[in-house]
C-alpha positions as protocol buffer text, in pm:
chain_id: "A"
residue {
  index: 1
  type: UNK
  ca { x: -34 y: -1045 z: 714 }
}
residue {
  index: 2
  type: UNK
  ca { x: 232 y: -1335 z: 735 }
}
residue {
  index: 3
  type: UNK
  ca { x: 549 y: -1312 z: 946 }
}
residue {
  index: 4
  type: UNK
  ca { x: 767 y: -1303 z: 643 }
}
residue {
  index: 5
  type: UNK
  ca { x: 484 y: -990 z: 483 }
}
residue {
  index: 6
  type: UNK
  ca { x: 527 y: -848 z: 856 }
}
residue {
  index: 7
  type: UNK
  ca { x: 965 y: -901 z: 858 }
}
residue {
  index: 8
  type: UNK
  ca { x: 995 y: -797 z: 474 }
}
residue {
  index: 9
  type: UNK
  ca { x: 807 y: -460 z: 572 }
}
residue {
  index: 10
  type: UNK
  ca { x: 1018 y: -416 z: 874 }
}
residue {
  index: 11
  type: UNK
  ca { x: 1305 y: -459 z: 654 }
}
residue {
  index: 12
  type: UNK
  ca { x: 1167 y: -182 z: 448 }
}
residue {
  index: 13
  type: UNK
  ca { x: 1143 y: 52 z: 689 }
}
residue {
  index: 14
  type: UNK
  ca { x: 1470 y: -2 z: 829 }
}
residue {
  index: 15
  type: UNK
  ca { x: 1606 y: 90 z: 553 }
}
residue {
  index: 16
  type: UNK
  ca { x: 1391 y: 379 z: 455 }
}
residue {
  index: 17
  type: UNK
  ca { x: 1377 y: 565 z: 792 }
}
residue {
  index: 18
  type: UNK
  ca { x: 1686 y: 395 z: 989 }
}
residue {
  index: 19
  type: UNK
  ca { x: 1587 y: 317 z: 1334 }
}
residue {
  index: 20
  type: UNK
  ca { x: 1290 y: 627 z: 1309 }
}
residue {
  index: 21
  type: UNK
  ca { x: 941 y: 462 z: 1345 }
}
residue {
  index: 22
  type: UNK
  ca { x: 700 y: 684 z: 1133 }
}
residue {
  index: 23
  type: UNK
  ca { x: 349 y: 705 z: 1381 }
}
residue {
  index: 24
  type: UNK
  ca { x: 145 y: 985 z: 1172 }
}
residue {
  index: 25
  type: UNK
  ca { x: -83 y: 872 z: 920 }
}
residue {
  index: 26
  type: UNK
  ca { x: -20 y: 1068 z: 639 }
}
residue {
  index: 27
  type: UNK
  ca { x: 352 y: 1009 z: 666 }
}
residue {
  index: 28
  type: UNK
  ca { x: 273 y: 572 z: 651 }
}
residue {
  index: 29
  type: UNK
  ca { x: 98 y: 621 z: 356 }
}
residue {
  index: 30
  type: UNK
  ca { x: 353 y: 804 z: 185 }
}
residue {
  index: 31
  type: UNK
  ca { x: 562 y: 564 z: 243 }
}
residue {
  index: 32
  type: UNK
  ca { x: 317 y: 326 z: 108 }
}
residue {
  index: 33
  type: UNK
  ca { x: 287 y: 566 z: -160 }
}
residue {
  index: 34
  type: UNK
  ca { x: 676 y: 560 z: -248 }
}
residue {
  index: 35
  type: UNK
  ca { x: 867 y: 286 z: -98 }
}
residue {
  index: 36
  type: UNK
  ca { x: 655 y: -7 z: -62 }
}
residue {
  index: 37
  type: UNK
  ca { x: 457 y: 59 z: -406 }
}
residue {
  index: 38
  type: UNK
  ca { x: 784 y: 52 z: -584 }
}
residue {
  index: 39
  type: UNK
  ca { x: 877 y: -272 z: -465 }
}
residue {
  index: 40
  type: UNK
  ca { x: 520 y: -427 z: -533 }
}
residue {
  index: 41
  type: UNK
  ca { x: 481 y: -294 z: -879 }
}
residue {
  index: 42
  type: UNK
  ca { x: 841 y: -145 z: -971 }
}
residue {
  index: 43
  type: UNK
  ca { x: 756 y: 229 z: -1001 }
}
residue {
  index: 44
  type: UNK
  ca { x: 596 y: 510 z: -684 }
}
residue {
  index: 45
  type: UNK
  ca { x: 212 y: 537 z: -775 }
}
residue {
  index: 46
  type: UNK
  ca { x: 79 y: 834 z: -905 }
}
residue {
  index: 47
  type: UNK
  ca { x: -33 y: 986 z: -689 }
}
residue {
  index: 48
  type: UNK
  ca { x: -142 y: 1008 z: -291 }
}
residue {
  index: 49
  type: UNK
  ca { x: -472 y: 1240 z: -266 }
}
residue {
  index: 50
  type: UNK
  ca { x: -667 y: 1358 z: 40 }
}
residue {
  index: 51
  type: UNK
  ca { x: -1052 y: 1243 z: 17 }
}
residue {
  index: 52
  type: UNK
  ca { x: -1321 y: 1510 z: 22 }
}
residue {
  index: 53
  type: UNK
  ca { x: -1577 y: 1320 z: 188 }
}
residue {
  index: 54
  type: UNK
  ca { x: -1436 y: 1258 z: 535 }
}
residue {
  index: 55
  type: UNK
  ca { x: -1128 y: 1384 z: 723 }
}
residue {
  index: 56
  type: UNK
  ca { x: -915 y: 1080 z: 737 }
}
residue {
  index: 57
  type: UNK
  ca { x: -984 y: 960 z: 383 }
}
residue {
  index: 58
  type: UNK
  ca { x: -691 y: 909 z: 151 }
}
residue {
  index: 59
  type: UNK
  ca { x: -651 y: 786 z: -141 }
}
residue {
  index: 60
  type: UNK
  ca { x: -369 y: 623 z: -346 }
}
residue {
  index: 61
  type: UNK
  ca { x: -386 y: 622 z: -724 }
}
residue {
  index: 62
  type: UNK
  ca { x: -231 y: 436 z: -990 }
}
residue {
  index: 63
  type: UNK
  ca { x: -330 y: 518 z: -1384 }
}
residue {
  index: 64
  type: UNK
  ca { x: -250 y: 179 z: -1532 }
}
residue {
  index: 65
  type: UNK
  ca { x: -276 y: -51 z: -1196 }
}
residue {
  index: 66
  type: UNK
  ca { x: -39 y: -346 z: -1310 }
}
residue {
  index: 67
  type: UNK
  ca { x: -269 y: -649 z: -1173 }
}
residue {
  index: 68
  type: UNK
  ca { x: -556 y: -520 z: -1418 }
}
residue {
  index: 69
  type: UNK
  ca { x: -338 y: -482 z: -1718 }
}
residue {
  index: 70
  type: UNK
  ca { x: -271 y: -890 z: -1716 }
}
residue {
  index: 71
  type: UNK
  ca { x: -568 y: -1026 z: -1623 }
}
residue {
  index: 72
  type: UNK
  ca { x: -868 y: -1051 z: -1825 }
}
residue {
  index: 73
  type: UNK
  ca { x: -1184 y: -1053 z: -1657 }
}
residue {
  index: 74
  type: UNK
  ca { x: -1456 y: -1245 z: -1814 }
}
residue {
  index: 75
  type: UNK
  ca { x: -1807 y: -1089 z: -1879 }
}
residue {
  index: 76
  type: UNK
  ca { x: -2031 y: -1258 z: -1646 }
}
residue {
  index: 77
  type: UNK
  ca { x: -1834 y: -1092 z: -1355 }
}
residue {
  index: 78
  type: UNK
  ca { x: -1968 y: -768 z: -1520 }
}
residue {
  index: 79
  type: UNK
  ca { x: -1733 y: -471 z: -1406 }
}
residue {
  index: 80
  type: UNK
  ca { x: -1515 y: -673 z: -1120 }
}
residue {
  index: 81
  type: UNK
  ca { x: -1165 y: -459 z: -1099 }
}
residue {
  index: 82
  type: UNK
  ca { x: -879 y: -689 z: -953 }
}
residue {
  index: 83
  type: UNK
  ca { x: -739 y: -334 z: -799 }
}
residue {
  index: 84
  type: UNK
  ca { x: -985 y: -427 z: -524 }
}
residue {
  index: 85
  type: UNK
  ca { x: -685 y: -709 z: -429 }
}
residue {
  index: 86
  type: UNK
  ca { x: -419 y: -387 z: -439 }
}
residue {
  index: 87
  type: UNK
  ca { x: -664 y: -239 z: -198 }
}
residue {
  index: 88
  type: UNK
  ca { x: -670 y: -541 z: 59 }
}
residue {
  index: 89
  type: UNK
  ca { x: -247 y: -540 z: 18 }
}
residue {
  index: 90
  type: UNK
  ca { x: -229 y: -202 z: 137 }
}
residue {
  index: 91
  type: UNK
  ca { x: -473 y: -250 z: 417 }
}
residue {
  index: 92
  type: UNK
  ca { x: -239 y: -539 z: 510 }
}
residue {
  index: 93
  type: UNK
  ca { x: 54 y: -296 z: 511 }
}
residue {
  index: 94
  type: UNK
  ca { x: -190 y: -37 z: 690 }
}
residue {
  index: 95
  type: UNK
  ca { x: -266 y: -292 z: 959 }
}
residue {
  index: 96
  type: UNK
  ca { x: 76 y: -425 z: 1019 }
}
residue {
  index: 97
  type: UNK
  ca { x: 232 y: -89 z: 1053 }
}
residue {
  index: 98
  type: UNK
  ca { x: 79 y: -84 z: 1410 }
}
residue {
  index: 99
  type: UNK
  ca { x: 297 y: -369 z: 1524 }
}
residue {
  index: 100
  type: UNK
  ca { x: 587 y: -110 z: 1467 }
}
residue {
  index: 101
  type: UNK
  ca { x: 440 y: 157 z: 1616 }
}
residue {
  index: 102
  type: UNK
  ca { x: 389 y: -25 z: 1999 }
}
C-alpha cells in the first residue's frame, strides 16, 4: 500500500477508535467489515463470517460486490470474478494495519 492508502487508513482509524489502536484480529476485520467497506463501496458488507476449514479463516461477504456489477467480463476469460481485486484491497488494509500496531 501507498503512503497516502497507508495515511487515509490512519485517518480512518483515528476517527473510528480515537487514539485506541485495535491489535486483535477479529476486531481489524470488523472494522474492515464496517468502516473501511463503507467508504470503498458506500454501504457495511453483508456480512463478516468465521471459516470452517481452519481457525483463523474469515470471511467477508458482499451479495452484489459493486466492482462486478459494472464490469463485463468477456467470455474467453471463462468465469474470472473482478471480486478477486476487492480481495487484494483488503489484504492491503490487512497488511498495513501492522504498521499501526508497532
Amino acid at each position: 500500500m501507498r503512503w497516502k492508502e497507508t495515511r487515509l487508513l490512519g485517518i480512518l482509524c483515528h476517527r473510528e477508535k480515537g487514539n485506541r489502536r485495535e491489535t486483535r484480529l477479529l476486531g481489524i476485520l470488523s472494522f474492515v467489515h464496517s468502516t473501511v467497506w463503507k467508504v470503498l463501496f458506500g454501504k457495511v458488507a453483508d456480512s463478516l463470517e468465521k471459516g470452517t476449514e481452519h481457525e483463523d479463516e474469515y470471511m467477508i461477504s458482499e451479495k452484489e460486490l459493486l466492482v462486478n456489477r459494472f464490469i463485463s467480463i468477456p467470455k474467453d476469460m471463462g468465469t474470472f470474478n473482478c471480486g478477486a481485486f476487492v480481495a487484494r484491497v483488503v489484504r492491503g488494509v490487512l497488511d498495513s494495519v501492522q504498521v499501526f500496531q508497532q
